[in-house]
XYZ file of C-alpha atoms in Angstrom:
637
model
C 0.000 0.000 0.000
C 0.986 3.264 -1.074
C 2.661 5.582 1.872
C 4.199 8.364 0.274
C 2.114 10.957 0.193
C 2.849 14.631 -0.548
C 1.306 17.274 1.429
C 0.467 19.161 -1.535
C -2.538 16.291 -1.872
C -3.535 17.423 1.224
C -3.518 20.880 0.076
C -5.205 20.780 -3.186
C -8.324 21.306 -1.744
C -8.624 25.405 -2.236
C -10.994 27.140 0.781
C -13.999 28.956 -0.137
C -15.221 31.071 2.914
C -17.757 34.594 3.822
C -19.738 33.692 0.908
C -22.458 37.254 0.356
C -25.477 36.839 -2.580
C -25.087 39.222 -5.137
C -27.695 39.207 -7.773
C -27.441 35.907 -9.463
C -23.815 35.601 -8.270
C -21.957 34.411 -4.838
C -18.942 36.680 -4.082
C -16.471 34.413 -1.570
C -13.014 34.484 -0.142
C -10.578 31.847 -1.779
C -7.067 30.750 -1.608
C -6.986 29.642 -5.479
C -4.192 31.502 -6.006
C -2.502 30.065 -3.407
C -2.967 33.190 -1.275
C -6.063 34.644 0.387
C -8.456 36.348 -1.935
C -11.765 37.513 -3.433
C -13.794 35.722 -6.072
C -17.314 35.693 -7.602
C -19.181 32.796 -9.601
C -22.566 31.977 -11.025
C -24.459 30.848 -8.112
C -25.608 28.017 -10.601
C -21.992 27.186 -10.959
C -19.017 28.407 -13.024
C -15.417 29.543 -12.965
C -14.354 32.034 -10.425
C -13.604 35.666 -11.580
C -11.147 37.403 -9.612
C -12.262 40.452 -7.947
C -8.754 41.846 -6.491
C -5.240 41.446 -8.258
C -3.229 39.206 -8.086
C -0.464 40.549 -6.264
C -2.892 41.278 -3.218
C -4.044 38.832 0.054
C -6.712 38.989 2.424
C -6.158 38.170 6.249
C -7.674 35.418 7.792
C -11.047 35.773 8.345
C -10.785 34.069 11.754
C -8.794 36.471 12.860
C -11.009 39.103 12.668
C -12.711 38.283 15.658
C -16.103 38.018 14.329
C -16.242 41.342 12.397
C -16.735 41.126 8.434
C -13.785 40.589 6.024
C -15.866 42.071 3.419
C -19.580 43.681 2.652
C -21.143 44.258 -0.835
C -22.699 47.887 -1.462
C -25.084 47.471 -4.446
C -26.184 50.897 -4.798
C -22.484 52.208 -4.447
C -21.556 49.217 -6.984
C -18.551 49.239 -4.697
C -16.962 46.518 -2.101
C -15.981 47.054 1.226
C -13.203 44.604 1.836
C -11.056 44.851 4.896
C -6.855 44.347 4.542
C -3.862 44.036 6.652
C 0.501 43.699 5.418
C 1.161 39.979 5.432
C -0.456 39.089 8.805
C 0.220 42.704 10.343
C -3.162 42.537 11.452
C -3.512 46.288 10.939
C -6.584 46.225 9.348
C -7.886 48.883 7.036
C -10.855 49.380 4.951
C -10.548 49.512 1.150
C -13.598 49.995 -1.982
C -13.681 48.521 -5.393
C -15.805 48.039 -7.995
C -18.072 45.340 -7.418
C -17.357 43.256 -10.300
C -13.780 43.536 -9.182
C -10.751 46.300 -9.724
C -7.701 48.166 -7.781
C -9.167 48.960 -4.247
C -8.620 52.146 -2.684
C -8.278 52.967 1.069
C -11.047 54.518 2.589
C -9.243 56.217 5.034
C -6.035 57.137 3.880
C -3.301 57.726 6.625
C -5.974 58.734 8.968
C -5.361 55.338 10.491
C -2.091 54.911 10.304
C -0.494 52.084 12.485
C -3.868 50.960 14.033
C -6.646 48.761 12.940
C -10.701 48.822 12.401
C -12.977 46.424 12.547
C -16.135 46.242 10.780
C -18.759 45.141 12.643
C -21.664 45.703 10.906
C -22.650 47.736 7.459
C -26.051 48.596 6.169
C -26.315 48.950 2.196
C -29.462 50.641 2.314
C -27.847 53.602 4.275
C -24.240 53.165 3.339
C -23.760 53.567 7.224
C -20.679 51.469 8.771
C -19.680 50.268 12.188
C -15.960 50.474 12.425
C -14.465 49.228 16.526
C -11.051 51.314 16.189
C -7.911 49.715 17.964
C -5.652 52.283 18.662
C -2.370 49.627 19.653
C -0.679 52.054 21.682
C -3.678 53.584 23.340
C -5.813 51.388 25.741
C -9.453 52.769 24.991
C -11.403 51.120 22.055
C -13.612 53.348 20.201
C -16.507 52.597 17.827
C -17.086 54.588 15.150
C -19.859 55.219 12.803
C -18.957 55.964 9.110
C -21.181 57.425 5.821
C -19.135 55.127 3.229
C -20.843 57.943 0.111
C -19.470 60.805 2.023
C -16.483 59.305 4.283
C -17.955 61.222 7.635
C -17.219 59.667 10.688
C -18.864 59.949 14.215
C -17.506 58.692 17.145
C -19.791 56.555 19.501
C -17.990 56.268 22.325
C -14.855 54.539 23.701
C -13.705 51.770 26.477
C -10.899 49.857 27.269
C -13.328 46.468 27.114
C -14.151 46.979 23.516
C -16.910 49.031 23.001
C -18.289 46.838 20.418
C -21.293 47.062 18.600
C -24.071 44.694 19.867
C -27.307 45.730 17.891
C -28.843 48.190 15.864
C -32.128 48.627 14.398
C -32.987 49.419 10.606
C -33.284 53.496 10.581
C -30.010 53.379 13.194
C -31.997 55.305 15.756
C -31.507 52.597 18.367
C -27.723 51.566 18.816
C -26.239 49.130 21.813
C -22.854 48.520 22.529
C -20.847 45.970 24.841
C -18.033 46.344 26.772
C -16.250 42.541 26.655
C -15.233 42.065 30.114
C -15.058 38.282 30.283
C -16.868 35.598 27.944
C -19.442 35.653 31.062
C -19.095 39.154 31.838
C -20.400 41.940 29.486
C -22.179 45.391 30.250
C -24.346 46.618 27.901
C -24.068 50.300 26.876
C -27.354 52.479 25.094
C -26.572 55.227 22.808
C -27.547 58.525 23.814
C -27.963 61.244 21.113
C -28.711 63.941 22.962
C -26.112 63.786 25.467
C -24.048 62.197 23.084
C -22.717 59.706 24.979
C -23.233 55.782 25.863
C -25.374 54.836 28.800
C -25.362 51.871 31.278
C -28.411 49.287 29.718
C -27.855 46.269 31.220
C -25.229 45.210 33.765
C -22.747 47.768 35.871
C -19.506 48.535 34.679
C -16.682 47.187 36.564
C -15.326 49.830 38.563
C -18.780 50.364 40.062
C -19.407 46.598 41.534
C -20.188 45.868 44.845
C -19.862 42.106 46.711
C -21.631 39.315 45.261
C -22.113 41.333 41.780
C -23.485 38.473 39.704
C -21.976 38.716 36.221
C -24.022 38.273 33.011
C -23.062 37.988 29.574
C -25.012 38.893 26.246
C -24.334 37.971 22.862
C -25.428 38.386 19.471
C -28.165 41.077 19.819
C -30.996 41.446 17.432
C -33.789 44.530 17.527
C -36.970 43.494 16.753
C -38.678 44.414 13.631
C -41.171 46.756 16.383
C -38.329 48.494 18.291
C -39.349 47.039 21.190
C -36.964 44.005 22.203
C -33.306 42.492 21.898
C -33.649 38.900 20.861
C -30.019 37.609 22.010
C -27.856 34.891 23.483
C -27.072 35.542 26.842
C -25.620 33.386 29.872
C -28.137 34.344 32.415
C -30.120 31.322 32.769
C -27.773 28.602 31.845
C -23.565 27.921 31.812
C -24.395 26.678 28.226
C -26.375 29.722 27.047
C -29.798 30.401 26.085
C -32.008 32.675 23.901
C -33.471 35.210 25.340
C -36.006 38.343 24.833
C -34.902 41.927 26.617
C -37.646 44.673 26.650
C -36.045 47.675 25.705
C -37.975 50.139 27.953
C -38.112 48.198 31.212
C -34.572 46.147 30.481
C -36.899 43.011 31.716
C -34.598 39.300 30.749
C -37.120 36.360 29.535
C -35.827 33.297 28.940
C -37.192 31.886 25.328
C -37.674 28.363 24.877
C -36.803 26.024 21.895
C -39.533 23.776 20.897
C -38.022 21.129 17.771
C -34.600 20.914 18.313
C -33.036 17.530 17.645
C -29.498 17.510 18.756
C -27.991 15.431 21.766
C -25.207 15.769 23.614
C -22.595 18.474 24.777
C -22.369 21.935 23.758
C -23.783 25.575 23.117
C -25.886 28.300 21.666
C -23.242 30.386 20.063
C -25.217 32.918 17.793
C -28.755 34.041 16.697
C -28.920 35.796 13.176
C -31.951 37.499 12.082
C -33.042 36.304 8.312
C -36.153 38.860 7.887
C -39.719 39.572 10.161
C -39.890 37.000 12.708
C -37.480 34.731 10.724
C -34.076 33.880 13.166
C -31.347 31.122 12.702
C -30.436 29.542 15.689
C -26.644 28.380 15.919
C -25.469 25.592 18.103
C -22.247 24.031 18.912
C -22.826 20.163 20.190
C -19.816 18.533 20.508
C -18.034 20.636 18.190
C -20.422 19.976 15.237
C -22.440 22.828 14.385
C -26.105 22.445 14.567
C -28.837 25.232 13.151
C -32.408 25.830 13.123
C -34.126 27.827 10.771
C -37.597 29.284 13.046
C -39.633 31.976 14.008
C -40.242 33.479 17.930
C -43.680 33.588 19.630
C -43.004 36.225 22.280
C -46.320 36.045 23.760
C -45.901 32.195 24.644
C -41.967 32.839 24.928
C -41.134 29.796 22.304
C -38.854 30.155 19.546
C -40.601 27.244 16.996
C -38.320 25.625 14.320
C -39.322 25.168 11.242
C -36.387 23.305 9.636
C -32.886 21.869 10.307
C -30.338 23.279 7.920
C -26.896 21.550 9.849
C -26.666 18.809 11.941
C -28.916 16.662 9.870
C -29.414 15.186 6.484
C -26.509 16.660 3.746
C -24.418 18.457 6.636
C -23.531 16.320 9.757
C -20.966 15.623 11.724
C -18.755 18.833 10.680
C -18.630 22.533 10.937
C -20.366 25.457 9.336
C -17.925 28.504 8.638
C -20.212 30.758 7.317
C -23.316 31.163 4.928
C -25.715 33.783 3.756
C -29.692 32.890 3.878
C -31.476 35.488 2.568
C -35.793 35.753 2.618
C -37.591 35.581 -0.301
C -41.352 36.249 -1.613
C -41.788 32.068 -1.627
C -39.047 30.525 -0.257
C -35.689 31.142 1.752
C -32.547 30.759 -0.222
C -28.719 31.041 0.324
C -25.112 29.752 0.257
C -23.433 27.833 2.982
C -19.666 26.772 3.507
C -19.008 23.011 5.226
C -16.524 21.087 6.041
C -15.923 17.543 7.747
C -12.665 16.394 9.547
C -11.548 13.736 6.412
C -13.235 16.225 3.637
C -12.772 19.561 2.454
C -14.957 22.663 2.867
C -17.495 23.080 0.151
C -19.765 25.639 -1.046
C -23.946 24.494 -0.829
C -26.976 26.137 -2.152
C -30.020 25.624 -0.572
C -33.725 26.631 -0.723
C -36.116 25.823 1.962
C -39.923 26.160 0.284
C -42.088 23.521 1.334
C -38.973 21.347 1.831
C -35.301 21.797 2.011
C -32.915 21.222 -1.111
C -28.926 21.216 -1.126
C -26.798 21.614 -4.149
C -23.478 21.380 -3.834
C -21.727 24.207 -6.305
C -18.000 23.072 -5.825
C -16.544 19.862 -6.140
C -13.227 20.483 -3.833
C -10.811 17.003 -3.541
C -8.176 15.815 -1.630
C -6.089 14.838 -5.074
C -4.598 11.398 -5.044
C -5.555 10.312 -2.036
C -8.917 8.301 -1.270
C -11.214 9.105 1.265
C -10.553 5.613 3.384
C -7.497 6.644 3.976
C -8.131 9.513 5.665
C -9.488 9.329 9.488
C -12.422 10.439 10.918
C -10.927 10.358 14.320
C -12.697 8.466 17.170
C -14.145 9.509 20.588
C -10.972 9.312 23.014
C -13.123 11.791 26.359
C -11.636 10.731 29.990
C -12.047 12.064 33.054
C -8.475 14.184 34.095
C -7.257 14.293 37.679
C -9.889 16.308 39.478
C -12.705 14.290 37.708
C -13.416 16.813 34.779
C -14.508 15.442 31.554
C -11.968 16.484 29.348
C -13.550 16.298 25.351
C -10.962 14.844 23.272
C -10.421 12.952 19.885
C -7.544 10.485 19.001
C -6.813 10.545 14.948
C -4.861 6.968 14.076
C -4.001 5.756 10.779
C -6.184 3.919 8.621
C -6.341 0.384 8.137
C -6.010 0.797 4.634
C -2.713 2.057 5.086
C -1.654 -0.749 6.257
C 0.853 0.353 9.053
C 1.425 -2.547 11.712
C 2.407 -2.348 15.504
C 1.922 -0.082 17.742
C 1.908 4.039 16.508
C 4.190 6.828 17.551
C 1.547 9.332 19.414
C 1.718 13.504 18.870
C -0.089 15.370 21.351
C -2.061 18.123 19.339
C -2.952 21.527 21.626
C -5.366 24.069 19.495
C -4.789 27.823 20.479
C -6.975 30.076 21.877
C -6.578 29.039 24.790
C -10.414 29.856 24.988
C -10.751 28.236 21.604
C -11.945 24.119 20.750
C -10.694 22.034 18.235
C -13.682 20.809 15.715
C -14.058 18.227 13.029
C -12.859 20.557 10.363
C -10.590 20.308 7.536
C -10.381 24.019 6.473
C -7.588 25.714 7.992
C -4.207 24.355 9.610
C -5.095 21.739 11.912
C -6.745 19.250 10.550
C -4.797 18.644 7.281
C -2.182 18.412 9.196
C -3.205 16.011 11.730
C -4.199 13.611 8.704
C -0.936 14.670 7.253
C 0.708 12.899 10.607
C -1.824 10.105 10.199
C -0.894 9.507 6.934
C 2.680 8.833 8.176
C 1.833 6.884 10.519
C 1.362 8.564 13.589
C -1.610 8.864 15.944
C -2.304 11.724 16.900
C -4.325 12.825 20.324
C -6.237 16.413 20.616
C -7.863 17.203 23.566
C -10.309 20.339 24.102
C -8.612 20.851 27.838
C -10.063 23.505 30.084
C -10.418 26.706 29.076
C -11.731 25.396 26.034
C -14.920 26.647 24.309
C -18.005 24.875 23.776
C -18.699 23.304 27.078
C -19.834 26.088 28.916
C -18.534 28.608 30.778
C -17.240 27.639 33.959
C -15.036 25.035 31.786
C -13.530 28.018 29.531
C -13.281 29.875 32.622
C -10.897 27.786 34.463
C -8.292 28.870 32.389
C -8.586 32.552 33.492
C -4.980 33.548 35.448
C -4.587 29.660 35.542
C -2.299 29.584 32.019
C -0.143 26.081 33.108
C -1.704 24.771 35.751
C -4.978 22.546 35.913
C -5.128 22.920 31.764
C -0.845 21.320 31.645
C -2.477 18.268 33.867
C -5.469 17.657 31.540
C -2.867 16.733 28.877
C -0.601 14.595 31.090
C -3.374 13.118 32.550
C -4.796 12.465 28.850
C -1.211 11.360 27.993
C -1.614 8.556 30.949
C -5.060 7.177 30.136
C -3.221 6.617 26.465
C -0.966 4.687 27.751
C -3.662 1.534 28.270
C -4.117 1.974 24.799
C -2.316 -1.275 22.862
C -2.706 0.467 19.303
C -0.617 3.465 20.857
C 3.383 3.295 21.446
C 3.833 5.938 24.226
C 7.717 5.333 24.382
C 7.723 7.439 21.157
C 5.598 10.806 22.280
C 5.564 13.993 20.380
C 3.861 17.731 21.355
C 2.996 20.377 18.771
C 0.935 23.479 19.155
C 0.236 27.062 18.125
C -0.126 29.888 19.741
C -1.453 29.203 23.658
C -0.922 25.481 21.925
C 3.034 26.728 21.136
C 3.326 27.967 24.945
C 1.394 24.734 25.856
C 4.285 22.549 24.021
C 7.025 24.500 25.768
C 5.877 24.164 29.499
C 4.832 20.165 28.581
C 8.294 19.834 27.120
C 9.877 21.843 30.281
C 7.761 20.462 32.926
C 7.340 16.894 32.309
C 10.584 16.541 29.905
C 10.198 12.413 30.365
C 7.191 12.498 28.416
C 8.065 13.722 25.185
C 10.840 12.701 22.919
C 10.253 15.566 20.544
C 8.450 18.994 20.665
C 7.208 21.770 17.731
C 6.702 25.223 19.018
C 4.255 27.434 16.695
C 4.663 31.409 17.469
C 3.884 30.698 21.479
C 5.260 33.375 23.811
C 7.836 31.370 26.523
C 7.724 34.271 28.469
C 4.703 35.312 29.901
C 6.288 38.769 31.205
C 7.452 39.317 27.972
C 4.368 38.315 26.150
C 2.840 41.261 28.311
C 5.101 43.582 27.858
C 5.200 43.736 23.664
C 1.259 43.176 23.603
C -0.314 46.299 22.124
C -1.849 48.656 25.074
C -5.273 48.281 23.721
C -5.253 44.511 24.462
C -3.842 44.735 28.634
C -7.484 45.722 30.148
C -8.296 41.783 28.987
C -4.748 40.085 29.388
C -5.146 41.642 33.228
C -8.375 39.517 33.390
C -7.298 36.090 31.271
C -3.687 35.734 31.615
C -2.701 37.930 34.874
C -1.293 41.357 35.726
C 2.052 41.628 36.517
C 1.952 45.164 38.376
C 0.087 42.814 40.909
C 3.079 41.116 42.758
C 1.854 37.787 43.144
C 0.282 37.880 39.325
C 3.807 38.725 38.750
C 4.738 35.636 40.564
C 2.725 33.868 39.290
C 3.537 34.594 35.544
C 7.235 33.669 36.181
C 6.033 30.264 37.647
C 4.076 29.638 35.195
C 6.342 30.878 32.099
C 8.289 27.953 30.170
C 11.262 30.355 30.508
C 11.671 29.183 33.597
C 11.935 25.706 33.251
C 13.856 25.534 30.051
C 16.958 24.099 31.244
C 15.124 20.981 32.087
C 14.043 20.310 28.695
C 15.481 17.088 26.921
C 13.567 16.805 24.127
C 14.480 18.333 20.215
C 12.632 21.115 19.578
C 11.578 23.427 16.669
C 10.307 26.607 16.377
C 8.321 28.302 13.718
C 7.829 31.699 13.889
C 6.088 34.469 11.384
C 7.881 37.855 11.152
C 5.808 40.025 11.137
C 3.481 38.732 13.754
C 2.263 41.252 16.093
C 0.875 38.688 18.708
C 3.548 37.059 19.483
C 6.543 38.887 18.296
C 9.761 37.485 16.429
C 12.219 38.566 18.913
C 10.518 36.364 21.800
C 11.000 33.042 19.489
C 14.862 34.090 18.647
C 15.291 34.575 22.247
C 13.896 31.268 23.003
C 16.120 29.603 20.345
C 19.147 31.579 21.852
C 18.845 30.413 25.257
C 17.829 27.028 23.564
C 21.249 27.224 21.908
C 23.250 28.504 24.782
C 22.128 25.261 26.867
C 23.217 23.258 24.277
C 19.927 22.071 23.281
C 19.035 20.458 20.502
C 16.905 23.382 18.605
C 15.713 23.828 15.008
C 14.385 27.715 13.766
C 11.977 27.719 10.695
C 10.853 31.650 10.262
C 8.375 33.044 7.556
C 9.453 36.453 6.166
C 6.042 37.030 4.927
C 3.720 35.886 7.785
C 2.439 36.652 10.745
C 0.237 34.677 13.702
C -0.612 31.903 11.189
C 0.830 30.028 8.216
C -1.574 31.161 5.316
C 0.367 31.271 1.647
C 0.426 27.995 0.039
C 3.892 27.961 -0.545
C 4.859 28.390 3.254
C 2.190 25.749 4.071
C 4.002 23.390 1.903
C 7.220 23.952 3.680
C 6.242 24.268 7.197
C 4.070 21.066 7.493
C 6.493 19.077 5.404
C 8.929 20.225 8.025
C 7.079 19.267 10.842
C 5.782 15.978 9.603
C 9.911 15.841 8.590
C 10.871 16.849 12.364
C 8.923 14.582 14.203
C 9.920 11.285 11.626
C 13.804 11.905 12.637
C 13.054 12.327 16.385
C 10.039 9.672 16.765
């Protein structure tokens, strides 16, 4: 049986992501070129047209938090489209033509070395919701912009954000949050006359009492009579629930769900109005996504669904990135992107009339390699040390490969660390966990605490807690592995990026007789450090999830908990990858790693990407740095 495979199978598959409706065409982001771009096609189906040139690339839409890498202006004929320098992440608003052309900045040099957001835009008004991040200021502001005429208006500033949280149609009501914690957001009114934001729902920090119980809102939605937010919110449940908020009286009612069908572990994440009474509801159940296309009876409190558009039928058993269901006279119709953990994301149209019809409108393979070959990874949950269920999956080679005796075990940690790791093939995990399968190797990824999707006392055990209980869910994972006959845990390997690169370092450091080889992805080994060379505008929240070192024992506490401080212990070869211009976790802090690496006469490799920042996104790069890694781990494993 055939074992060589090239990555560049694995990477044949191009991404098609943010799809928007225009007209009888679906405008998308794409790596086709082998970089990040834009692209429109027949919604029936044809080739891709390129809307930007081709010596221009788009961030990655992940990284934007949420916000909108692009929005379509039909009455302009323009694009919005939002672009950083090679992972910069200083993010800057640019219009084209809408069948495609040289973009222009909005704002020229009025933003210079800082970064906007957009949150929302409305095309019937040409109004846009920009959250400005100064960098080396700490307060956020949000600011309102006429995209004809380029006016802005500021709306108010905070060092938690400010972020928009809903609107209504004429823009006469406007709320904002201030992101404390994922459990813990106030909700701020716009007043006009005073010109100035004013406490709605919760009290702001500085003003809290004993036993101040925090609430969290997400995803707000005005209601077609000006009267309500329909929203997420954490009030009545850890896991979330929908909820109704009378605008005048600020009165909370809990709305329930009558028709859903999923089982098992997870969240609401997100409500997203589709037109009247029309809402989507989107869950996340054991890191599939689940949603529900219904309406809301606010007299009898039930939100009713009508029909299951994930989760069921055509797409199970994977994740949704992102789609665009729009209301029609007859019939609802739109474009949805999905993607499985052994098969790459794909573009669907559906229309829900009487019943619900998929077409698929790309045909994306894995070239040369079939499916059976690939793994779909199996339940591998355990209780850790303390009794917490710990969500995990262990990926192992197929049968069909062939491989016999036991397999040489990497330990996969996902970012965040308030992140999960989901059955998804689209960005750099997965194809390179089937990459390591492919040669081989099992490969073990828990969602450890501090993880999203189970709630939020899980995620919130991570909070000041970077290296403690969450470094003992993987050893303790590590341990239960070790009854496992298919698994050889003499030959152990840790990768990660990000939290999941300072994750590999303090496994490596702390518990150096586990691991015979360890890959560090851009993850800061010095939490002081790390601090220190964030931008301003992000401290108010590292304070809160990682700890504030102008508070002695936070200080303390950092050091302890910094790989830095246990790096002489480590046995282990190690590389590190690194992108220069990344602004989260900066260059310097991985060459001063590999220096002191170097100085102890450790065995250290150094892999850095001139043209990259907190992620590995142009094809090329990809091609070297998971060959390198899959390369890395063969030699030491």
């Amino acid at each position: 049986m055939q074992k060589n495979f090239s990555i560049d199978s694995l990477l044949s598959s191009r991404l098609s992501v943010c799809p928007q409706l225009y007209r009888d065409r679906v405008y998308f982001i794409s790596n086709l070129s082998g970089v990040l771009s834009l692209y429109s096609m027949n919604i029936a189906g044809s080739f891709p047209s390129p809307i930007l040139p081709l010596n221009m690339s788009l961030p990655n839409p992940v990284f934007l938090d949420g916000t909108l890498p692009f929005k379509i202006l039909p009455d302009m004929g323009k694009i919005l489209i939002m672009c950083d320098h090679d992972g910069d992440e200083l993010y800057q608003p640019y219009l084209l033509p809408i069948y495609g052309g040289i973009p222009e900045p909005l704002f020229p040099k009025k933003f210079k070395g800082e970064s906007l957001l957009l949150l929302d835009l409305c095309h019937k008004t040409n109004t846009a919701y920009f959250q400005r991040d100064p960098k080396r200021d700490t307060e956020w502001e949000m600011l309102q912009a006429n995209i004809s005429t380029k006016k802005i208006k500021l709306l108010g500033g905070s060092c938690y954000g400010n972020r928009l949280f809903a609107r209504n149609a004429d823009h006469s009501l406007i709320f904002f949050e201030d992101f404390i914690g994922f459990d813990d957001r106030v909700i701020y009114r716009w007043d006009e006359e005073k010109h100035q934001r004013v406490v709605f729902l919760g009290t702001p920090l500085e003003k809290r009492g004993p036993g101040y119980k925090k609430q969290s809102y997400i995803s707000g939605n005005i209601t077609t009579d000006n009267k309500s937010i329909f929203c997420v919110t954490s009030y009545f449940h850890d896991t979330y629930s929908p909820c109704i908020i009378d605008i005048e009286t600020q009165e909370i009612r809990e709305i329930e769900v009558a028709g859903i069908e999923n089982q098992g572990e997870g969240e609401l994440e997100k409500i997203r109005w589709i037109g009247n009474s029309d809402y989507v509801l989107e869950y996340n159940i054991d890191g599939c996504s689940y949603q529900y296309l219904g309406a809301m009876d606010r007299n009898k409190k039930i939100f009713y669904v009508h029909e299951s558009i994930c989760g069921h039928d055509t797409l199970r058993q994977g994740v949704m990135h992102s789609y665009d269901l729009r209301k029609e006279t007859d019939r609802y119709c739109g474009i949805f992107c999905f993607s499985k953990a052994a098969s790459p994301l794909q573009l669907y149209k559906i229309e829900i009339r009487e019943g619900k019809e998929y077409r698929k409108i790309t045909d994306e393979k894995i070239l040369g390699i079939p499916e059976d070959m690939l793994s779909e990874g199996e339940d591998a949950s355990y209780c850790s040390f303390d009794g917490t269920r710990i969500s995990s999956r262990l990926y192992l080679p197929s049968q069909d490969l062939g491989y016999e005796g036991k397999r040489p075990l990497i330990l996969y940690v996902h970012g965040g660390p308030q992140s999960q790791e989901r059955p998804d093939f689209t960005w750099f995990s997965m194809p390179l966990i089937q990459y390591f399968t492919l040669n081989g190797f099992a490969v073990f990824v828990p969602n450890a605490r501090g993880s999203t999707g189970y709630g939020i006392e899980y995620m919130n055990k991570i909070l000041k807690n970077w290296g403690g209980e969450d470094r003992l869910d993987h050893i303790h994972g590590l341990k239960m592995l070790e009854k496992d006959s298919r698994i050889d845990s003499s030959k152990r390997g840790v990768v990660g990026r990000s939290y999941g690169g300072y994750m590999t370092l303090t496994l490596a450091a702390r518990h150096p007789e586990c691991f015979q080889a360890a890959c560090d992805m851009f993850g800061p080994y010095d939490l002081l450090s790390f601090y220190k060379h964030s931008p301003d505008s992000h401290k108010a929240w590292l304070d809160l999830l990682v700890g504030n070192p102008a508070k002695s024992e936070e200080r303390k506490m950092l050091i302890e908990r910094s790989p830095k401080t246990y790096l002489e212990k480590i046995k282990c070869p190690l590389m590190v990858i690194q992108g220069k211009n990344d602004p989260r976790v900066l260059e310097s802090e991985s060459l001063e790693l590999v220096d002191q690496l170097k100085k102890q006469g450790k065995n250290v490799d150094y892999l850095c990407f001139e043209d990259e920042g907190h992620d590995i996104l142009k094809y090329k790069n990809r091609v070297m740095c998971y060959q390198s890694i899959i390369d890395f781990f063969k030699k030491h494993l």
